[in-house]
Coordinates of C-alpha atoms and ligand atoms in Angstrom, one line a residue:
X1 CA 0.0 0.1 0.1
X2 CA 2.9 2.1 0.8
X3 CA 4.3 1.8 -2.7
X4 CA 1.1 2.8 -4.4
X5 CA -0.1 5.7 -2.3
X6 CA 1.4 8.7 -4.1
X7 CA 0.1 7.2 -7.4
X8 CA -3.5 7.1 -6.0
X9 CA -3.2 10.4 -4.8
X10 CA -2.9 11.6 -8.1
X11 CA -5.5 9.2 -9.7
X12 CA -7.7 10.5 -7.2
X13 CA -7.1 14.4 -8.2
X14 CA -7.4 13.8 -11.9
X15 CA -10.2 11.3 -12.2
X16 CA -13.4 13.5 -13.4
X17 CA -15.3 10.9 -11.1
X18 CA -18.7 10.7 -13.3
X19 CA -21.7 10.4 -11.0
X20 CA -23.0 6.4 -11.2
X21 CA -26.1 5.4 -9.9
X22 CA -24.5 2.4 -8.4
X23 CA -21.4 4.0 -7.0
X24 CA -21.3 2.3 -3.9
X25 CA -19.1 -0.5 -5.1
X26 CA -18.9 -4.0 -4.2
X27 CA -21.5 -5.8 -2.2
X28 CA -19.0 -8.2 0.0
X29 CA -22.1 -9.2 2.2
X30 CA -22.7 -12.8 2.3
X31 CA -26.3 -12.2 0.9
X32 CA -28.5 -14.7 -0.1
X33 CA -27.3 -17.8 -2.0
X34 CA -27.3 -18.6 -5.9
X35 CA -30.2 -21.0 -5.2
X36 CA -32.3 -18.2 -4.0
X37 CA -31.6 -16.0 -7.1
X38 CA -33.4 -18.0 -9.5
X39 CA -36.5 -16.2 -10.7
X40 CA -36.1 -13.3 -8.6
X41 CA -36.1 -9.9 -9.9
X42 CA -33.1 -7.8 -11.1
X43 CA -33.3 -5.6 -8.0
X44 CA -33.4 -8.5 -5.6
X45 CA -30.5 -10.3 -7.7
X46 CA -28.4 -7.2 -7.3
X47 CA -28.5 -7.6 -3.7
X48 CA -26.8 -11.2 -4.1
X49 CA -23.1 -11.5 -3.3
X50 CA -21.4 -12.0 -6.7
X51 CA -19.5 -14.9 -5.0
X52 CA -22.8 -16.6 -5.2
X53 CA -23.5 -16.3 -9.1
X54 CA -22.2 -18.1 -11.6
X55 CA -19.3 -16.6 -13.6
X56 CA -21.3 -16.2 -16.7
X57 CA -24.0 -14.3 -15.2
X58 CA -21.7 -11.6 -13.6
X59 CA -19.8 -11.1 -17.1
X60 CA -23.3 -11.0 -19.0
X61 CA -24.4 -8.1 -16.8
X62 CA -25.1 -4.7 -17.9
X63 CA -24.7 -1.5 -16.0
X64 CA -26.5 1.5 -16.1
X65 CA -23.8 3.3 -18.3
X66 CA -25.0 1.1 -21.1
X67 CA -21.7 -1.1 -21.2
X68 CA -21.1 -4.7 -19.9
X69 CA -20.8 -4.1 -16.1
X70 CA -17.2 -5.9 -16.2
X71 CA -16.1 -3.4 -18.7
X72 CA -17.3 -0.5 -16.8
X73 CA -14.6 1.4 -14.7
X74 CA -17.0 2.4 -12.1
X75 CA -19.3 -0.9 -11.7
X76 CA -17.0 -3.6 -12.7
X77 CA -16.4 -4.1 -8.3
X78 CA -20.3 -5.0 -8.3
X79 CA -19.6 -8.3 -10.0
X80 CA -16.5 -8.9 -8.3
X81 CA -14.3 -8.0 -11.5
X82 CA -10.9 -6.1 -11.5
X83 CA -9.0 -5.3 -14.2
X84 CA -4.9 -5.6 -13.7
X85 CA -2.9 -4.7 -16.6
X86 CA 0.2 -6.6 -17.2
X87 CA 2.2 -3.8 -16.1
X88 CA 1.3 -5.0 -12.1
X89 CA 2.7 -8.2 -12.7
X90 CA 5.6 -7.1 -14.4
X91 CA 6.3 -4.7 -11.6
X92 CA 5.8 -7.9 -8.9
X93 CA 3.2 -6.0 -7.2
X94 CA 0.8 -8.9 -8.2
X95 CA 2.2 -12.6 -9.2
X96 CA -0.2 -15.5 -11.1
X97 CA 0.2 -19.3 -10.3
X98 CA -1.9 -21.9 -11.8
X99 CA -4.3 -24.2 -9.3
X100 CA -2.4 -27.4 -9.1
X101 CA -2.7 -30.5 -7.3
X102 CA -0.1 -30.8 -4.3
X103 CA 0.9 -33.9 -2.4
X104 CA -0.4 -33.4 1.2
X105 CA 2.2 -32.7 3.8
X106 CA 1.4 -34.7 6.9
X107 CA 2.3 -32.7 10.3
X108 CA 4.2 -34.4 13.3
X109 CA 4.3 -32.6 16.1
X110 CA 7.4 -32.8 18.8
X111 CA 8.8 -31.0 21.6
X112 CA 12.0 -29.3 21.2
X113 CA 14.6 -27.0 22.8
X114 CA 16.5 -23.7 21.2
X115 CA 20.3 -24.2 21.1
X116 CA 23.1 -22.7 19.6
X117 CA 24.6 -23.6 15.9
X118 CA 27.4 -25.3 17.3
X119 CA 29.3 -24.7 14.0
X120 CA 29.2 -21.2 14.9
X121 CA 29.9 -21.0 18.5
X122 CA 32.9 -21.5 20.2
X123 CA 33.1 -22.9 24.0
X124 CA 35.6 -21.3 26.4
X125 CA 36.6 -23.6 29.2
X126 CA 39.2 -23.5 31.7
X127 CA 42.0 -26.2 30.8
X128 CA 42.4 -27.2 34.9
X129 CA 40.8 -26.6 38.2
X130 CA 41.6 -23.1 38.9
X131 CA 39.8 -19.7 40.3
X132 CA 38.9 -17.1 38.0
X133 CA 40.9 -13.9 38.8
X134 CA 39.8 -11.5 36.3
X135 CA 36.7 -11.4 33.4
X136 CA 37.3 -8.9 30.6
X137 CA 34.4 -9.1 28.7
X138 CA 30.3 -8.9 29.4
X139 CA 27.6 -10.6 27.7
X140 CA 26.9 -9.2 24.4
X141 CA 30.4 -8.0 23.8
X142 CA 31.7 -8.1 20.2
X143 CA 35.4 -9.7 20.7
X144 CA 38.1 -10.4 18.2
X145 CA 40.1 -13.4 18.0
X146 CA 43.0 -13.6 20.5
X147 CA 41.1 -11.1 22.9
X148 CA 41.4 -11.4 26.5
X149 CA 38.4 -12.7 27.8
X150 CA 39.4 -14.5 31.1
X151 CA 42.3 -14.4 33.7
X152 CA 42.6 -17.6 35.7
X153 CA 44.7 -18.7 38.4
X154 CA 46.0 -22.5 38.3
X155 CA 48.6 -24.8 40.5
X156 CA 48.6 -26.8 37.4
X157 CA 49.4 -23.6 35.7
X158 CA 52.2 -22.7 38.0
X159 CA 53.9 -26.2 38.1
X160 CA 53.8 -26.2 34.2
X161 CA 55.5 -22.8 34.4
X162 CA 58.1 -23.9 36.8
X163 CA 59.2 -26.9 34.6
X164 CA 59.0 -25.0 31.6
X165 CA 61.3 -22.4 33.3
X166 CA 63.7 -25.3 34.4
X167 CA 64.1 -26.7 31.2
X168 CA 64.7 -23.4 29.5
X169 CA 67.5 -22.6 32.1
X170 CA 68.8 -26.1 31.2
X171 CA 68.6 -25.7 27.5
X172 CA 70.8 -22.1 28.0
X173 CA 73.1 -24.3 30.0
X174 CA 73.5 -27.2 27.1
X175 CA 73.6 -24.7 24.4
X176 CA 76.8 -22.9 26.3
X177 CA 78.2 -26.0 26.7
X178 CA 78.0 -27.1 23.1
X179 CA 79.3 -24.3 22.0
X180 CA 82.3 -24.1 24.0
X181 CA 82.9 -28.2 23.1
X182 CA 82.5 -27.0 19.3
X183 CA 85.5 -24.5 19.9
X184 CA 87.7 -26.7 22.0
X185 CA 87.1 -29.6 19.0
X186 CA 88.0 -27.2 16.2
X187 CA 91.5 -26.8 18.1
X188 CA 91.8 -30.3 18.8
X189 CA 91.4 -30.3 22.4
X190 CA 88.2 -31.7 22.7
X191 CA 87.2 -35.3 21.1
X192 CA 84.7 -35.8 18.6
X193 CA 83.2 -38.0 21.1
X194 CA 82.8 -35.1 23.7
X195 CA 81.3 -32.8 20.7
X196 CA 78.9 -35.4 19.8
X197 CA 77.5 -35.9 23.4
X198 CA 77.3 -31.8 24.1
X199 CA 75.1 -31.8 20.6
X200 CA 72.9 -34.8 21.8
X201 CA 72.3 -33.0 25.3
X202 CA 71.4 -29.8 23.3
X203 CA 69.2 -31.7 21.7
X204 CA 67.2 -33.4 24.5
X205 CA 67.2 -29.6 26.5
X206 CA 65.6 -28.6 23.3
X207 CA 63.1 -31.0 23.2
X208 CA 62.4 -30.9 26.9
X209 CA 61.8 -27.1 26.5
X210 CA 59.3 -27.9 23.7
X211 CA 57.5 -30.4 25.8
X212 CA 57.2 -27.9 28.6
X213 CA 56.0 -25.1 26.3
X214 CA 53.3 -27.4 24.8
X215 CA 52.1 -28.3 28.2
X216 CA 51.8 -24.7 29.0
X217 CA 49.9 -24.0 25.6
X218 CA 47.5 -26.6 26.5
X219 CA 46.8 -24.8 29.9
X220 CA 45.6 -22.2 27.5
X221 CA 48.7 -20.0 27.7
X222 CA 50.1 -18.1 24.8
X223 CA 53.3 -18.5 22.8
X224 CA 54.0 -14.9 23.4
X225 CA 53.1 -15.1 26.9
X226 CA 55.2 -18.1 27.8
X227 CA 57.8 -16.5 26.0
X228 CA 57.6 -13.2 28.3
X229 CA 57.7 -15.8 31.6
X230 CA 60.6 -15.1 34.1
X231 CA 61.0 -16.4 37.4
X232 CA 59.7 -13.1 38.7
X233 CA 56.3 -13.1 36.7
X234 CA 55.4 -17.0 37.0
X235 CA 52.4 -17.1 39.4
X236 CA 50.5 -19.7 37.8
X237 CA 48.2 -16.9 35.9
X238 CA 46.7 -17.7 32.7
X239 CA 45.1 -15.3 30.2
X240 CA 42.4 -17.3 28.3
X241 CA 41.8 -15.5 24.9
X242 CA 38.8 -16.0 22.3
X243 CA 39.7 -18.3 19.6
X244 CA 37.6 -16.7 17.3
X245 CA 35.8 -13.3 16.7
X246 CA 32.0 -13.2 17.5
X247 CA 29.4 -11.9 20.3
X248 CA 29.7 -13.1 23.8
X249 CA 26.5 -15.3 24.0
X250 CA 26.8 -16.6 27.3
X251 CA 29.0 -15.7 30.2
X252 CA 29.1 -17.7 33.6
X253 CA 32.5 -16.6 34.8
X254 CA 32.5 -14.5 38.1
X255 CA 35.7 -13.6 39.5
X256 CA 36.6 -15.6 42.7
X257 CA 34.7 -18.6 41.4
X258 CA 36.4 -22.0 41.1
X259 CA 36.2 -23.8 38.0
X260 CA 36.9 -27.2 36.3
X261 CA 37.8 -28.3 32.9
X262 CA 34.5 -29.8 32.5
X263 CA 32.1 -26.6 32.4
X264 CA 31.7 -24.0 29.8
X265 CA 32.2 -20.7 31.1
X266 CA 31.6 -18.6 27.8
X267 CA 30.0 -18.9 24.7
X268 CA 31.4 -16.7 21.9
X269 CA 30.4 -16.7 18.1
X270 CA 27.3 -15.9 16.1
X271 CA 23.2 -17.0 16.6
X272 CA 22.1 -15.6 13.4
X273 CA 20.9 -19.2 13.0
X274 CA 20.0 -21.7 15.7
X275 CA 19.5 -25.2 16.1
X276 CA 16.5 -26.6 17.6
X277 CA 16.4 -29.9 19.0
X278 CA 13.6 -32.0 19.3
X279 CA 12.6 -35.2 20.3
X280 CA 11.7 -37.7 17.7
X281 CA 9.8 -41.2 18.7
X282 CA 11.1 -44.3 17.3
X283 CA 7.9 -45.0 15.7
X284 CA 8.2 -41.8 13.3
X285 CA 11.9 -42.6 12.7
X286 CA 11.6 -44.5 9.7
X287 CA 9.1 -42.0 8.0
X288 CA 11.2 -38.7 8.8
X289 CA 14.4 -40.5 7.9
X290 CA 12.8 -41.2 4.3
X291 CA 11.5 -37.7 3.8
X292 CA 14.9 -36.4 4.8
X293 CA 16.6 -38.8 2.4
X294 CA 13.9 -37.5 -0.7
X295 CA 14.4 -33.7 0.0
X296 CA 13.9 -30.9 2.4
X297 CA 11.9 -31.5 5.5
X298 CA 10.2 -28.2 6.4
X299 CA 9.5 -27.3 10.2
X300 CA 7.5 -24.9 12.1
X301 CA 8.0 -23.9 15.6
X302 CA 6.1 -22.0 18.4
X303 CA 7.7 -20.7 21.8
X304 CA 5.5 -19.2 24.7
X305 CA 8.0 -16.4 24.6
X306 CA 6.3 -15.0 21.2
X307 CA 2.8 -16.3 21.1
X308 CA 1.0 -16.6 17.9
X309 CA 4.3 -16.4 16.2
X310 CA 5.4 -19.0 14.0
X311 CA 9.0 -19.6 13.3
X312 CA 10.4 -21.8 10.3
X313 CA 13.1 -23.9 9.6
X314 CA 14.1 -26.9 8.1
X315 CA 15.3 -30.5 9.4
X316 CA 19.1 -30.5 9.4
X317 CA 20.1 -34.0 11.0
X318 CA 18.8 -37.0 12.8
X319 CA 21.0 -38.2 15.7
X320 CA 22.7 -41.0 15.8
X321 CA 21.8 -42.1 19.5
X322 CA 18.6 -43.6 20.7
X323 CA 17.7 -42.6 24.1
X324 CA 17.4 -45.9 26.0
X325 CA 14.6 -45.0 28.5
X326 CA 12.5 -42.4 26.4
X327 CA 12.8 -44.1 23.1
X328 CA 13.3 -41.0 21.1
X329 CA 15.9 -39.5 18.7
X330 CA 17.5 -36.3 18.8
X331 CA 16.1 -34.2 15.4
X332 CA 17.9 -31.3 14.6
X333 CA 16.3 -28.2 13.0
X334 CA 18.2 -25.5 11.5
X335 CA 16.4 -22.2 11.9
X336 CA 17.2 -18.6 11.0
X337 CA 17.3 -16.4 14.0
X338 CA 17.0 -12.8 12.8
X339 CA 17.9 -10.4 15.9
X340 CA 18.7 -13.0 18.0
X341 CA 15.4 -13.3 19.2
X342 CA 15.1 -17.1 19.6
X343 CA 17.4 -17.7 23.0
X344 CA 19.5 -21.0 23.7
X345 CA 17.5 -22.8 26.0
X346 CA 13.9 -21.8 25.0
X347 CA 11.2 -24.9 25.0
X348 CA 9.5 -24.8 21.6
X349 CA 6.4 -27.1 20.3
X350 CA 7.7 -28.1 16.7
X351 CA 5.9 -29.6 13.7
X352 CA 7.8 -30.9 11.1
X353 CA 5.8 -31.6 7.6
X354 CA 6.3 -35.0 5.8
X355 CA 5.3 -35.6 2.3
X356 CA 2.3 -38.1 2.1
X357 CA 0.9 -40.2 -0.8
X358 CA -2.4 -38.3 -1.2
X359 CA -2.5 -35.5 -3.5
X360 CA -5.0 -32.4 -3.2
X361 CA -5.5 -29.3 -4.8
X362 CA -3.5 -26.5 -3.0
X363 CA -3.2 -22.8 -3.5
X364 CA -0.3 -20.3 -2.0
X365 CA -1.7 -18.9 1.5
X366 CA -1.7 -15.4 0.4
X367 CA -3.9 -16.2 -2.6
X368 CA -6.8 -16.8 -0.2
X369 CA -8.9 -13.9 1.3
X370 CA -11.9 -13.5 3.5
X371 CA -14.8 -11.5 3.9
X372 CA -17.3 -11.6 6.2
X373 CA -16.5 -15.1 7.0
X374 CA -16.1 -16.5 3.3
X375 CA -13.1 -17.5 1.6
X376 CA -12.3 -16.2 -2.2
X377 CA -9.5 -16.1 -4.7
X378 CA -9.3 -14.1 -7.8
X379 CA -9.2 -16.4 -11.0
X380 CA -8.2 -14.8 -14.1
X381 CA -11.2 -14.8 -16.9
X382 CA -9.7 -13.5 -19.9
X383 CA -7.6 -10.8 -20.6
X384 CA -6.8 -8.6 -17.8
X385 CA -10.0 -9.3 -16.0
X386 CA -10.0 -11.1 -12.8
X387 CA -13.0 -12.3 -11.1
X388 CA -13.9 -13.2 -7.2
X389 CA -14.7 -16.7 -6.8
X390 CA -15.6 -18.4 -3.7
X391 CA -13.8 -21.3 -2.3
X392 CA -13.9 -23.6 0.4
X393 CA -10.3 -24.2 2.3
X394 CA -9.0 -27.4 4.3
X395 CA -6.0 -28.0 6.0
X396 CA -3.4 -25.6 6.0
X397 CA 0.5 -26.1 5.6
X398 CA 3.4 -23.4 5.8
X399 CA 2.5 -21.1 3.0
X400 CA 0.0 -23.3 1.6
X401 CA -3.7 -23.6 1.7
X402 CA -5.8 -26.7 0.6
X403 CA -8.8 -25.9 -2.0
X404 CA -11.6 -28.2 -1.1
X405 CA -14.5 -26.7 -3.6
X406 CA -14.5 -23.9 -5.8
X407 CA -11.6 -24.4 -8.1
X408 CA -11.4 -27.3 -10.6
X409 CA -7.5 -27.0 -11.2
X410 CA -5.7 -25.7 -14.2
X411 CA -7.2 -22.1 -13.7
X412 CA -4.7 -19.2 -13.3
X413 CA -5.2 -17.4 -10.1
X414 CA -3.6 -14.3 -8.3
X415 CA -1.0 -15.6 -5.6
X416 CA 0.7 -12.3 -4.3
X417 CA -1.1 -9.2 -4.1
X418 CA -4.8 -10.4 -4.5
X419 CA -5.2 -8.3 -1.3
X420 CA -4.8 -5.2 -3.2
X421 CA -7.7 -6.4 -5.5
X422 CA -9.7 -6.4 -2.8
X423 CA -9.1 -3.0 -1.5
X424 CA -11.0 -0.2 -2.4
X425 CA -7.9 2.2 -2.9
X426 CA -6.6 -0.2 -5.7
X427 CA -10.4 0.1 -7.2
X428 CA -9.6 3.7 -8.1
X429 CA -6.6 2.9 -9.6
X430 CA -7.6 0.3 -11.6
X431 CA -10.8 2.4 -12.9
X432 CA -8.4 4.8 -13.9
X433 CA -6.9 2.4 -16.1
X434 CA -10.1 1.3 -17.6
X435 CA -11.5 4.8 -18.4
X436 CA -9.6 5.6 -21.2
Ligands
ZN1 ZN1 -21.0 1.4 -14.9

């Protein structure tokens, strides 16, 4: 509506608004049914909704302007007809579709929980039992790879530092000894055997430093921090850094708190997509697995945090393990999470849609409009003319609505933009197009 607003203003200003006796427009009222229309006077028949009259009757009618009603820019709405020039389809305002038979999808309802997309996040834990001394980030911070997040103090780190410093000191001695023996050997004072022993010691010392450094790094220390260690600064402290850039999505670290290697203290990454983990019963496993193997399985889910709102996703993975107690398998659903509104830990009710053997006529849900409790679609009649036709709807799926009655299949209907056809505003715009 926003798009066509300015055009309408111009159209309204330019239209000469010829007086029309029947200018009150479409009667959308439920009115009497077609059966009652038989044998009634034209005045009484005019009260009947266009939805209850055969298409041929509607297109045969003439209006007070001496033309066919459907051709009259001012009266065609009385017979439920709109004229939509191809330009509006080319502009993307409208989209047509054929009424086609569609394989019925069967919904399976599961319970689930929102979690992080584990491929997009990194968990931060401590490498050994420790005390958290400082926390450098807060929840929601954008952090860069390598940025300091936590500072911990650990006995294991202190011991590893001592080992590393001792190995480094021994390496210095071994190197000095090696260089001295090499000098003596060149002068013919030391034997070749003494030289090889010195070189062996140097190599062994080098390996010991490498091993001690490896241990420190496994405890979370960076190479730079290790290189900067001296007996004065070694106190068992390690600064833990972000391993990748991202947002701090979870943070359970508090200064002074003891922590162990088996707990996740922080989660850093991106939650623009999330994983919903749902429990799938053993009896449904085969059906779901078969559907996943043959195509995308759509899912829709709701959470009590956002009543009335439906989120969508697709089944991504079927877990490899069956829970012995509940006899369920974890089903993973990948879902976009714009704005990060879905939070890890939220409980959700999930519906997944599996293709069935049954086929039925269905149209995009945007095609179906309702007025005073009756559903209708706009069907293309000929050229640029579209007419409202009543339909009976059945089941609904994400984006699709079943048509139980009213359409035979093969008709061209308006899929997108039909609500604009219904609106009075567009009627003025269409009317302008016909008036020429
Ligand atoms: Zn007219």
